[in-house]
Amino acid sequence: MKIALTRRFYVALLVALVSAVIFKVSFFQEESEVYLFPSIVSIVMLVLSLVSLSREAYDLCIDDFQPFPFVRQIPAIVMMAGGVALVEVLGMYSSAFLVLLLASFWYSPHRATRHRLLQSLLFSGGFTLFIYLLFSVMLNVQVPRGVLI
Amino acid sequence: MEFIQYFSEVFTPINLMILIFGTIGGLLLGATPGLSPTMAVALLIPFTFQMEPASSLIMLGAVYTSTVAGGAVSGILVNIPGAPANIATIMDGHPMARQGRAIEALHYCFISSLVGGVIGVLLLIFFTPPLAELALKFGPSELFWISIFGVTIIASLGGGSILKGLIAGGVGLWLSTIGYNPVLGEERFVFSEHLAGGIHVIAALIGLFAIPQVLSLVSSAGSPPGKGKLAELRSHSVLKSFSYNIRRVKALVTGTVVGSVIGIIPGAGGQIAGLVAYDQTRKMSKDPSAFGKGEPDGVIAAESANNAMVGPSLVPLLTLGIPGSPTAAVLLGGLLINGLFPGPDLFTVHGAVTWTFIDSLLVGQVFMMIFGLMIARYSVFVTRIPNHLMAAAVIVLAIFGTYSVQNSISDVVVMLVLGILMYYAARIGFSAAPLVLGLILGQLTETNFLQGRMIAGDEVWSYFLTGPINQIVIALCCLSIGYSIYNERKQIVKRRQEARA
Amino acid sequence: MNIMSRNRAGVLLGMALGLSMATSPALAEYPDRPISLTVAYGAGGATDFQARIVTMMSAKEDKKGNAVYLNGQPMVILNRPGAGGQVGWNRFVQRGKKDGYELAAYNVPHFIAQSIVFPGKVKYSVDNLEPIANWGADPAVLIVNKDSDFNSVQDVVDFARANPGKLTVSGAGLYVGHHIANLQFEKAAGIKTKYVPAGGGVKGMQFVLGGQTMAGFNNLSDAYRSRDRLKILGVADLQRSDFLPDVPTLKESGLEVDDSSVNFRGIMALKGTPDMALKVLAEKVPAMFNDKKVVKKMKAGGSPMRVLSREEVQAMWKERQAYLTELLKDLRKK
C-alpha cells in the first residue's frame, strides 16, 4: 500500500511529535519515583500516537475533520486574552464590563447604530451588576482591584 | 424505623423555609456555568455559624444535592457542565436540546435525579453499618484499580475514534501530573509560573467546555437566535416525561447502582459516577450508536447516578469521618462546627439532629425535582438569548467562575489557553470529555499507585493483584477493554462491508 | 463591513476613556476592607475548619454597633491546598501583597521543616514571614487499629525491631508534624519504619481504620473523635492531654520524644508588612481567638486551643527552627 499524505496524516504526525516531546521531558529525569507515573503515561501516549500515525499513513481511519475557522474567532480570542490581561490593571469588574461591551457589540448581527450601542451598554452594565451581586455580595469573593474596581 | 419520627422536624416553618431556599439557591448556583458544588457548599459554611445545628445541616445538605442536579441545566442548555459530575449528562442532553427537546431532557434529568437520590438516601438510612465496613476495604491498591477502570472507559468516550479518545485521555493524565507530586511533594513540569500548583480540575473543566462553546457561538452569531444553535423548542408534558422515564428501568437501575457503589468508595466521588453509569448503559444498550446523538437513556443514567451517589457518600462521612467526595469533605466541617462528631454517637446521642438531616435529604430530593421541573419550563428564556449576548456572558462567567475557585488569575490564564486549544483540537476529532476524565483520574491513579508501592515494599505484585476487591475490579477492567476492542472490530468489519457494497 | 467595524471600534474607545475617569478610594484606618487568609490545606480539613472558626468573629460589633476586633472587617478564607502546604505557602510569599490585607494560616513544624528539607524549591522560611498569633496546638498520637495485636508502644517497637523496615506507619504528609513524630520515634527507638504519606490527616486515619497500614501518627483531636475504633497508644508531647488522660506520653513509655512534632496553628503575615498593621493585628487577633463564642465552638469541635501572643510565637518559631535543622540535617535536598 502507498502512504497517503492526507491532512489527517500531518495531524497524526504533529500528535506523534507532541507525544515525543512529552516523553522526552518525562522520561529522562533523575528522581525516578517522582517522575514514574508521568513516564508511564508518556510511554503509552507515544505508542498510541505511533499506532495512530501508521493507521493514518495507510488511510484506515474515518475522516472526522470539521472546518477550521479563524477569521470570526480571532476577535473573540483577542477580547478574552485582553480582558484577562487587563484584570490586574483596571480591576476585575471594569475589564469584565469592557469584554461584555466589546463582545456583545462586535458580534451583534445588526448594524452599528447609536441605538445598538445603547443596548450593548445596558446589557453590559446590567450583567456586570449581576456578576457583582453574585460574586462580591452573595459569595463574598475577593476580586483583584486595579485603577478602578 | 427511627427516621420516620423525625420527619415532623423537617416540616417546622424555619427548617422548611431553609430547605426550600437552599434547594432553589443550589439549583441556580449549580446552573451557573463555572460555580462548582464544592465551592457553593464551602461558601455557605460561614452562614451556618449562626444557625441551629439541624437547620445548618439541612441547608448544606439541600445545597449539596441541588447543585449537583443544577449543573445539568447549564450542561443541557449551553453545553457547559456545571460540575465534573455533569459531563456525562451533556453527551446526550445537549444533542437533545439542539433537537428542540431541551425541556424533555431537563424533565428526565430531574426525574432521574429524584429516583437515584431517594434510593441513595434509603441506602444510607438502612445499610449504613455494613456499607461503612465495605468503604474501609478500599485501600490504595483497590483505588488504583478503580481509577484504571475509569481510564478504560476513556476509550469509548471519544465519540469517534477510540485511538483519538485514548490519546486525549493520555494528554489529560499527563496534564494532571503538572505541579507537585501528590505523594512526594516535589515539583515537576512547571514551565510557567501560571502552572505552579498544577492545573485545577474545575478550571480545566470550565476552559475545555465553555471556551469552545463561546467560539462556536460567535461563528454563528450572525444568524437569528434559534437557527444554527437550537431547533425550535418543543414543549413536553411532565406527565409524558414521567411515564417514559420510569419505564426506562435498565438505564435507571444501572445509573442508581453504579452511583451508589461509587458513592461509597471514599475518594472516587461523584465526579466519575455519571460517566461510568453512562458508559455501562451504552454498552448494555441494544443500539449503542444512538448514544451521543440525543438518547434519553444517556441523560437518565448519568443523572440518576450522580444523585444516587449523594446518600452513600455520606456513609463513610457520618460513621467514620471519611468524606467520600470533595463536597462531603466540606460537609464534614459543617458537622464538626456544630459539635457533631462522626461515629456511632451521631445516630444515638445526636440522633435528633442526624435523623432530621437525613430526612431533609429525602424531602429535599422531592423539592429539587419540583423546582427543577419549574426551571425546565423557563429554560425557554435561555434558548432565546441571542448568540452574541450569550457568548459575552459565558466569557465573563467563565473568567469569574474560574477565578473564584482559588482566587487565582493563573487559573484563569490556564483555563483560557486550554479552552482555545480545545476548540481547535475538537475540529480535528479530539473531544473534551476524555481529556477531563484523564485530568480527574490522573491524581487518583498516581497517588494510589505510589502509596501502594510504599505500603507493599518488596511485594508489589502480590499487593496489587490479590484480594477479592482487586480481582473483581481487574476483571471489570478486562471486560471493559475487551468490549471496546470487540466493538471497534465490529465497526471496521461493517465499514469494509459497506465499502465493498 | 470594514467601515462599520472601524466605527464600532471608535465608539468603544470613547467609552473606555469615559470609564477610566472614576478615582481610587482614599486611605482610612487599618483595616478598612476585608482581609484574606490563605489556608494551605483543603476545605474541610482540620486546619481549614479551625481557621474558619477562629476567624468567624472578626467582623463582630458590640451592641452599640462599635467594632470589637478588626474594624468590623471579615476575614475571608482562601484554600490553596497541595503538597502538604507547599503550594499555598509558596504562592503566599511569592504573590502576596505586603499591605496587611493578605495573611496566611501557618502550621508549625510543617512549614519550617519543609523550608529546611527543600531549600530553593520552597520559597518560604521563618526569615520572610512574620507571626501574628497562635490559636491551637494539636499533638501527634500513635494509633493502631482496634483489632491490632499491638497494645502498647513497646509492642510496636518490639515488632519493628524484629522485622526491620516492615512496620508501615501512615501520616498526613511528608515533613508535617506526623512525619516529624515518626522520625523522632524511629530515632528514639532505634528502628526503621515505612512511612506512608496519605495526603491529608483524614486519609491517614482511614489507612489505620481500614488496616492499610499497621500504625499511624495522627492529630490528637481526630484520633479522639474516632477513639472507639482505634487504640491510642501514645502522645508525642511533654504532658498527657486533658482529652485523653489515660494515654501515656511517648516519654513515659521510655522513648526520648519531645513536643517538637506538636502541630501549632496560627496566623502569619509577610515580612515587610507595615508596623502599624502588625501592631493592630498582634493586639486584636489573640483577643479574637479568645472570644467566648470561638472558644465554645472550638471546644465543641474537639479542637485543643492554645492562644499565644506574637512574642511567644516568635520564640517558638526560633526554637523549632533550631531543633528541626538538627533533626533533619541528613534529609536536606539540594
Coordinates of C-alpha atoms in Angstrom, one line a residue, chain C residues 85-308:
Chain C
G85 CA 1.0 23.1 52.2
Q86 CA 3.9 24.0 49.8
V87 CA 1.6 25.2 47.1
G88 CA -0.3 27.6 49.2
W89 CA 2.7 29.0 51.2
N90 CA 4.9 29.3 48.1
R91 CA 2.2 31.3 46.4
F92 CA 1.7 33.4 49.5
V93 CA 5.3 34.6 49.8
Q94 CA 5.7 34.9 46.0
R95 CA 2.5 36.6 45.1
G96 CA 1.1 38.1 48.3
K97 CA 1.0 41.8 48.9
K98 CA 2.7 43.2 52.0
D99 CA -0.2 45.6 52.8
G100 CA -1.6 43.7 55.8
Y101 CA -4.6 42.6 53.9
E102 CA -3.2 39.3 52.9
L103 CA -2.5 36.9 55.7
A104 CA -2.0 33.1 55.9
A105 CA -2.5 30.4 58.4
Y106 CA 0.7 28.6 59.4
N107 CA 1.3 25.1 60.6
V108 CA 4.4 24.5 62.6
P109 CA 6.5 22.3 62.3
H110 CA 5.3 21.8 58.7
F111 CA 6.5 24.9 57.0
I112 CA 9.7 25.1 59.0
A113 CA 10.6 21.5 58.2
Q114 CA 9.8 22.0 54.5
S115 CA 12.0 25.1 54.3
I116 CA 14.8 23.0 55.8
V117 CA 14.4 19.9 53.6
F118 CA 13.7 21.7 50.3
P119 CA 15.8 24.9 50.3
G120 CA 15.5 26.6 47.0
K121 CA 12.3 24.8 46.0
V122 CA 10.4 26.1 48.9
K123 CA 10.4 29.9 48.9
Y124 CA 9.3 30.5 52.5
S125 CA 11.1 30.2 55.8
V126 CA 11.0 31.8 59.2
D127 CA 13.0 34.7 57.6
N128 CA 10.4 36.0 55.3
L129 CA 7.3 35.5 57.4
E130 CA 6.0 37.3 60.5
P131 CA 4.0 35.5 63.1
I132 CA 0.9 37.3 64.4
A133 CA -0.7 34.9 66.9
N134 CA -1.2 31.2 67.6
W135 CA -4.7 29.7 68.1
G136 CA -4.2 26.0 68.6
A137 CA -1.8 23.1 69.3
D138 CA -2.6 19.6 68.4
P139 CA -0.1 16.9 69.4
A140 CA 0.5 13.8 67.3
V141 CA -0.6 10.5 68.7
L142 CA 0.5 7.0 67.8
I143 CA -2.6 5.0 66.8
V144 CA -3.3 1.4 65.7
N145 CA -6.5 -0.3 64.6
K146 CA -8.8 -1.7 67.3
D147 CA -8.2 -5.2 66.1
S148 CA -4.4 -4.8 66.1
D149 CA -2.2 -7.1 68.1
F150 CA -0.3 -4.0 69.4
N151 CA -1.4 -2.9 72.8
S152 CA 1.3 -0.6 73.8
V153 CA 4.1 1.5 72.4
Q154 CA 6.5 -1.3 73.4
D155 CA 4.6 -3.9 71.3
V156 CA 5.1 -1.6 68.2
V157 CA 8.8 -1.1 69.0
D158 CA 9.3 -4.9 69.5
F159 CA 7.7 -5.7 66.2
A160 CA 9.7 -3.1 64.3
R161 CA 12.9 -4.4 65.9
A162 CA 12.1 -8.0 64.9
N163 CA 11.0 -7.0 61.4
P164 CA 13.2 -4.1 60.3
G165 CA 11.5 -2.0 57.6
K166 CA 8.2 -3.9 57.8
L167 CA 6.2 -1.6 60.0
T168 CA 4.0 0.7 57.9
V169 CA 3.1 4.0 59.6
S170 CA 0.6 6.4 58.0
G171 CA 0.6 10.2 58.5
A172 CA -0.9 13.3 56.8
G173 CA 2.1 14.0 54.5
L174 CA 5.8 14.5 54.1
Y175 CA 7.6 16.7 56.7
V176 CA 4.4 17.6 58.6
G177 CA 4.0 17.0 62.3
H178 CA 3.2 13.4 61.9
H179 CA 6.3 12.7 59.9
I180 CA 8.5 14.6 62.4
A181 CA 6.9 12.5 65.2
N182 CA 7.7 9.3 63.2
L183 CA 11.3 10.4 62.6
Q184 CA 11.7 11.1 66.3
F185 CA 10.1 7.8 67.1
E186 CA 12.5 5.9 64.8
K187 CA 15.5 7.7 66.2
A188 CA 14.5 7.2 69.9
A189 CA 13.6 3.5 69.5
G190 CA 16.4 2.8 67.1
I191 CA 14.1 1.3 64.5
K192 CA 13.3 1.7 60.8
T193 CA 9.7 2.1 59.6
K194 CA 7.9 2.6 56.3
Y195 CA 6.3 6.0 56.5
V196 CA 3.3 6.4 54.1
P197 CA 2.2 10.0 53.4
A198 CA -1.5 9.7 53.0
G199 CA -2.4 13.1 51.6
G200 CA -4.3 14.6 54.5
G201 CA -4.9 13.7 58.2
V202 CA -8.3 12.2 57.5
K203 CA -6.8 9.9 54.8
G204 CA -4.0 8.9 57.2
M205 CA -6.7 7.9 59.7
Q206 CA -8.5 6.0 57.1
F207 CA -5.4 3.9 56.4
V208 CA -5.3 2.9 60.0
L209 CA -9.0 2.2 60.3
G210 CA -9.0 0.1 57.1
G211 CA -6.0 -1.8 58.1
Q212 CA -4.0 -0.5 55.1
T213 CA -1.1 0.4 57.4
M214 CA -0.2 -1.2 60.8
A215 CA 0.1 2.0 62.7
G216 CA -0.2 5.7 62.2
F217 CA 0.7 9.1 63.7
N218 CA -2.3 11.4 63.6
N219 CA -3.8 14.5 65.2
L220 CA -4.9 14.0 68.7
S221 CA -8.2 15.8 68.0
D222 CA -9.1 13.5 65.1
A223 CA -8.0 10.4 67.0
Y224 CA -10.0 11.4 70.0
R225 CA -13.1 11.6 67.8
S226 CA -12.5 8.1 66.4
R227 CA -11.4 6.6 69.7
D228 CA -14.0 3.8 69.7
R229 CA -12.4 2.3 66.5
L230 CA -8.8 2.9 67.5
K231 CA -6.2 2.1 70.1
I232 CA -4.4 5.3 71.0
L233 CA -1.0 4.1 72.3
G234 CA 1.0 7.2 73.0
V235 CA 1.1 11.0 72.8
A236 CA 4.1 12.8 71.3
D237 CA 4.0 15.6 73.8
L238 CA 5.6 16.5 77.1
Q239 CA 2.5 16.0 79.2
R240 CA -0.7 14.0 78.9
S241 CA -3.6 15.5 77.1
D242 CA -6.8 16.6 79.0
F243 CA -8.8 14.9 76.4
L244 CA -7.0 11.5 76.9
P245 CA -5.8 11.4 80.5
D246 CA -5.2 7.6 80.3
V247 CA -2.8 7.7 77.3
P248 CA 0.8 7.9 78.3
T249 CA 3.3 10.2 76.6
L250 CA 5.9 8.5 74.4
K251 CA 8.4 9.8 77.0
E252 CA 6.6 7.9 79.7
S253 CA 6.8 4.8 77.5
G254 CA 10.6 5.2 77.6
L255 CA 11.2 6.9 74.3
E256 CA 13.1 10.2 74.1
V257 CA 10.4 12.0 72.0
D258 CA 9.6 15.6 73.0
D259 CA 6.9 18.1 71.8
S260 CA 8.7 19.1 68.6
S261 CA 6.0 17.5 66.4
V262 CA 3.1 19.2 68.1
N263 CA 1.1 20.9 65.3
F264 CA 0.8 24.6 66.1
R265 CA -1.7 26.5 64.1
G266 CA -1.9 30.3 63.8
I267 CA -1.9 33.3 61.6
M268 CA 1.1 35.0 60.0
A269 CA 1.9 37.9 57.6
L270 CA 4.7 38.6 55.2
K271 CA 7.9 40.2 56.4
G272 CA 7.7 43.8 55.3
T273 CA 4.1 44.3 56.3
P274 CA 3.7 47.9 57.8
D275 CA 4.4 48.0 61.5
M276 CA 1.1 49.8 62.1
A277 CA -0.8 46.8 60.6
L278 CA 1.2 44.3 62.5
K279 CA 0.6 46.2 65.8
V280 CA -3.2 46.2 65.2
L281 CA -3.2 42.5 64.3
A282 CA -0.9 41.4 67.2
E283 CA -3.2 43.2 69.6
K284 CA -6.6 42.3 68.2
V285 CA -6.2 38.8 66.8
P286 CA -5.4 37.0 70.1
A287 CA -8.4 38.7 71.6
M288 CA -10.5 37.5 68.7
F289 CA -9.2 33.9 69.3
N290 CA -10.3 34.2 73.0
D291 CA -13.8 35.3 72.1
K292 CA -16.3 33.3 74.1
K293 CA -18.1 32.1 71.0
V294 CA -14.9 30.9 69.4
V295 CA -13.8 29.1 72.5
K296 CA -17.2 27.4 72.7
K297 CA -17.2 26.3 69.1
M298 CA -13.6 25.0 69.3
K299 CA -14.3 23.0 72.4
A300 CA -17.4 21.6 70.8
G301 CA -15.3 20.6 67.8
G302 CA -12.8 18.8 70.0
S303 CA -10.0 21.2 68.8
P304 CA -7.4 21.9 71.6
M305 CA -6.8 25.6 71.8
R306 CA -3.5 27.3 72.8
V307 CA -3.5 31.1 72.2
L308 CA 0.0 32.5 72.1

